[in-house]
Short mmCIF file of C-alpha atoms and ligand atoms in Angstrom, two decimals:
data_model
loop_
_atom_site.label_atom_id
_atom_site.label_comp_id
_atom_site.label_asym_id
_atom_site.label_seq_id
_atom_site.Cartn_x
_atom_site.Cartn_y
_atom_site.Cartn_z
CA UNK A 1 -17.05 9.53 22.97
CA UNK A 2 -16.66 7.28 19.94
CA UNK A 3 -17.77 8.33 16.48
CA UNK A 4 -21.40 7.62 15.65
CA UNK A 5 -21.80 5.45 12.54
CA UNK A 6 -25.61 5.41 12.71
CA UNK A 7 -27.37 6.21 9.48
CA UNK A 8 -28.17 5.05 5.99
CA UNK A 9 -25.25 4.84 3.61
CA UNK A 10 -25.37 4.21 -0.16
CA UNK A 11 -22.43 2.73 -2.05
CA UNK A 12 -20.69 5.06 -4.48
CA UNK A 13 -17.54 3.07 -5.27
CA UNK A 14 -16.32 -0.51 -5.07
CA UNK A 15 -12.73 -1.42 -5.91
CA UNK A 16 -11.40 -4.98 -6.09
CA UNK A 17 -14.63 -6.66 -4.92
CA UNK A 18 -14.13 -9.35 -7.58
CA UNK A 19 -10.72 -10.37 -6.16
CA UNK A 20 -12.13 -10.44 -2.64
CA UNK A 21 -14.96 -12.74 -3.75
CA UNK A 22 -12.53 -15.05 -5.60
CA UNK A 23 -10.43 -15.26 -2.41
CA UNK A 24 -13.59 -16.32 -0.54
CA UNK A 25 -14.36 -18.98 -3.15
CA UNK A 26 -17.59 -17.41 -4.45
CA UNK A 27 -18.65 -19.05 -7.70
CA UNK A 28 -18.54 -17.31 -11.10
CA UNK A 29 -22.28 -16.83 -11.57
CA UNK A 30 -22.77 -15.38 -8.09
CA UNK A 31 -19.80 -13.03 -8.60
CA UNK A 32 -21.24 -11.72 -11.88
CA UNK A 33 -24.45 -10.75 -10.10
CA UNK A 34 -22.72 -9.49 -6.95
CA UNK A 35 -20.44 -7.20 -8.96
CA UNK A 36 -23.49 -5.35 -10.34
CA UNK A 37 -24.89 -4.52 -6.90
CA UNK A 38 -24.92 -1.18 -5.14
CA UNK A 39 -25.36 -2.12 -1.47
CA UNK A 40 -26.98 0.13 1.08
CA UNK A 41 -25.79 -0.04 4.69
CA UNK A 42 -28.10 0.81 7.56
CA UNK A 43 -26.11 1.12 10.77
CA UNK A 44 -27.62 1.34 14.22
CA UNK A 45 -25.12 2.24 16.93
CA UNK A 46 -25.76 2.67 20.62
CA UNK A 47 -22.38 3.42 22.20
CA UNK A 48 -20.38 0.23 21.73
CA UNK A 49 -23.35 -1.84 20.42
CA UNK A 50 -23.80 -2.10 16.67
CA UNK A 51 -26.19 -3.54 14.12
CA UNK A 52 -24.89 -3.33 10.56
CA UNK A 53 -27.40 -4.24 7.87
CA UNK A 54 -26.25 -4.58 4.26
CA UNK A 55 -29.10 -4.54 1.73
CA UNK A 56 -29.04 -5.37 -1.97
CA UNK A 57 -31.61 -6.48 -4.53
CA UNK A 58 -29.96 -9.95 -4.46
CA UNK A 59 -29.10 -10.74 -0.83
CA UNK A 60 -29.18 -9.04 2.54
CA UNK A 61 -26.83 -9.54 5.46
CA UNK A 62 -27.00 -8.39 9.09
CA UNK A 63 -24.39 -8.57 11.82
CA UNK A 64 -24.79 -7.43 15.45
CA UNK A 65 -21.94 -7.03 17.91
CA UNK A 66 -20.52 -5.26 20.92
CA UNK A 67 -17.04 -3.81 20.78
CA UNK A 68 -14.45 -6.19 22.23
CA UNK A 69 -16.83 -9.16 22.59
CA UNK A 70 -15.90 -12.12 20.39
CA UNK A 71 -18.80 -14.05 18.87
CA UNK A 72 -19.45 -16.77 16.31
CA UNK A 73 -20.49 -15.23 12.99
CA UNK A 74 -22.03 -17.35 10.26
CA UNK A 75 -21.73 -15.59 6.92
CA UNK A 76 -25.11 -16.91 5.89
CA UNK A 77 -25.99 -16.55 2.19
CA UNK A 78 -22.51 -15.14 1.54
CA UNK A 79 -19.68 -17.72 1.71
CA UNK A 80 -21.53 -19.62 4.48
CA UNK A 81 -18.54 -20.02 6.78
CA UNK A 82 -18.32 -19.94 10.56
CA UNK A 83 -15.81 -17.43 11.86
CA UNK A 84 -14.90 -16.13 15.31
CA UNK A 85 -15.43 -12.40 15.02
CA UNK A 86 -14.39 -9.49 17.18
CA UNK A 87 -14.65 -5.77 16.47
CA UNK A 88 -12.54 -3.17 18.25
CA UNK A 89 -11.99 0.58 18.10
CA UNK A 90 -8.72 1.86 16.65
CA UNK A 91 -9.24 5.50 17.54
CA UNK A 92 -12.42 6.26 15.53
CA UNK A 93 -11.99 3.30 13.15
CA UNK A 94 -13.94 0.07 13.58
CA UNK A 95 -11.60 -2.87 13.09
CA UNK A 96 -13.09 -6.35 12.64
CA UNK A 97 -11.12 -9.60 12.70
CA UNK A 98 -12.85 -12.76 11.41
CA UNK A 99 -10.81 -15.79 12.50
CA UNK A 100 -11.47 -19.02 10.63
CA UNK A 101 -10.54 -21.06 7.61
CA UNK A 102 -9.52 -17.98 5.61
CA UNK A 103 -6.38 -16.26 6.84
CA UNK A 104 -6.19 -12.50 7.34
CA UNK A 105 -9.95 -12.01 7.05
CA UNK A 106 -11.76 -8.95 8.34
CA UNK A 107 -12.88 -5.40 7.62
CA UNK A 108 -12.28 -1.82 8.71
CA UNK A 109 -14.74 1.10 8.68
CA UNK A 110 -14.12 4.78 9.09
CA UNK A 111 -15.94 8.04 8.35
CA UNK A 112 -14.67 11.10 6.51
CA UNK A 113 -17.21 13.92 6.26
CA UNK A 114 -20.44 12.42 4.92
CA UNK A 115 -18.68 9.35 3.52
CA UNK A 116 -18.34 5.91 5.08
CA UNK A 117 -15.26 3.96 4.05
CA UNK A 118 -14.99 0.17 4.17
CA UNK A 119 -11.98 -2.02 3.47
CA UNK A 120 -12.75 -5.74 3.40
CA UNK A 121 -9.80 -8.14 3.45
CA UNK A 122 -9.37 -11.84 2.71
CA UNK A 123 -5.81 -13.14 2.51
CA UNK A 124 -3.84 -10.69 0.36
CA UNK A 125 -6.95 -9.22 -1.32
CA UNK A 126 -8.40 -5.90 -0.18
CA UNK A 127 -11.70 -4.53 -1.47
CA UNK A 128 -12.23 -0.79 -0.95
CA UNK A 129 -15.74 0.60 -0.83
CA UNK A 130 -17.11 4.09 -0.24
CA UNK A 131 -20.67 4.93 0.85
CA UNK A 132 -22.36 8.33 0.97
CA UNK A 133 -24.73 9.25 3.77
CA UNK A 134 -28.32 9.43 2.52
CA UNK A 135 -30.23 9.52 5.81
C1 VL7 B 1 -20.53 -8.04 3.47
C2 VL7 B 1 -19.94 -10.15 0.47
C3 VL7 B 1 -19.21 -11.99 -1.04
C4 VL7 B 1 -21.09 -13.45 -1.66
C5 VL7 B 1 -23.65 -11.42 -2.69
C6 VL7 B 1 -23.01 -10.09 -2.62
C7 VL7 B 1 -23.92 -9.09 -1.92
C8 VL7 B 1 -24.34 -8.00 0.23
O1 VL7 B 1 -18.19 -7.49 5.60
C9 VL7 B 1 -19.06 -6.86 5.07
O2 VL7 B 1 -19.79 -5.94 5.77
C10 VL7 B 1 -19.45 -5.75 7.12
C11 VL7 B 1 -19.02 -4.31 7.31
O3 VL7 B 1 -20.04 -3.39 6.98
C12 VL7 B 1 -20.69 -6.04 7.97
O4 VL7 B 1 -21.19 -7.30 7.71
C13 VL7 B 1 -19.38 -7.06 3.64
C14 VL7 B 1 -20.67 -8.43 2.06
C15 VL7 B 1 -19.54 -9.35 1.65
C16 VL7 B 1 -18.96 -11.30 0.28
C17 VL7 B 1 -20.11 -13.15 -0.87
C18 VL7 B 1 -21.53 -12.70 -2.84
C19 VL7 B 1 -23.01 -12.57 -2.85
C20 VL7 B 1 -23.69 -9.13 -0.47
C21 VL7 B 1 -25.23 -8.49 1.34
#
């Protein structure tokens, strides 16, 4: 049985988000706002089916996927690119690869205790975020 990521998770730390956004080509003004945000993730998991919602006061973003099934993701309201996305298990970690214009793009989630970890990568930049379970 895979780990269950379902729940509401509130960001408690965010390292190197600025560099990640620069790598994605996000403009200065948007980065200044985005760097102030404390996103909340609401994850709904049913076995290998996921909905990950990221909420902020500025923008929201939702992605839905099944493990191992590649799909076209449009990063709407973020960097607005089309990528071919697939998410797989690596033991209890969720490993996402986003193939497209930007090389080495993707993210990895894992859980330790009541904390949700997220590493988001673009090129040689890695942003490390931690979320605490709130519901
Ligand atoms: C998704 C943001 C920067 C634009 C707004 C910043 C606020 C919050 O990959 C991600 O999550 C995965 C794993 O949980 C599921 O989608 C991170 C946010 C990346 C990229 C672009 C700055 C504007 C964004 C909605």
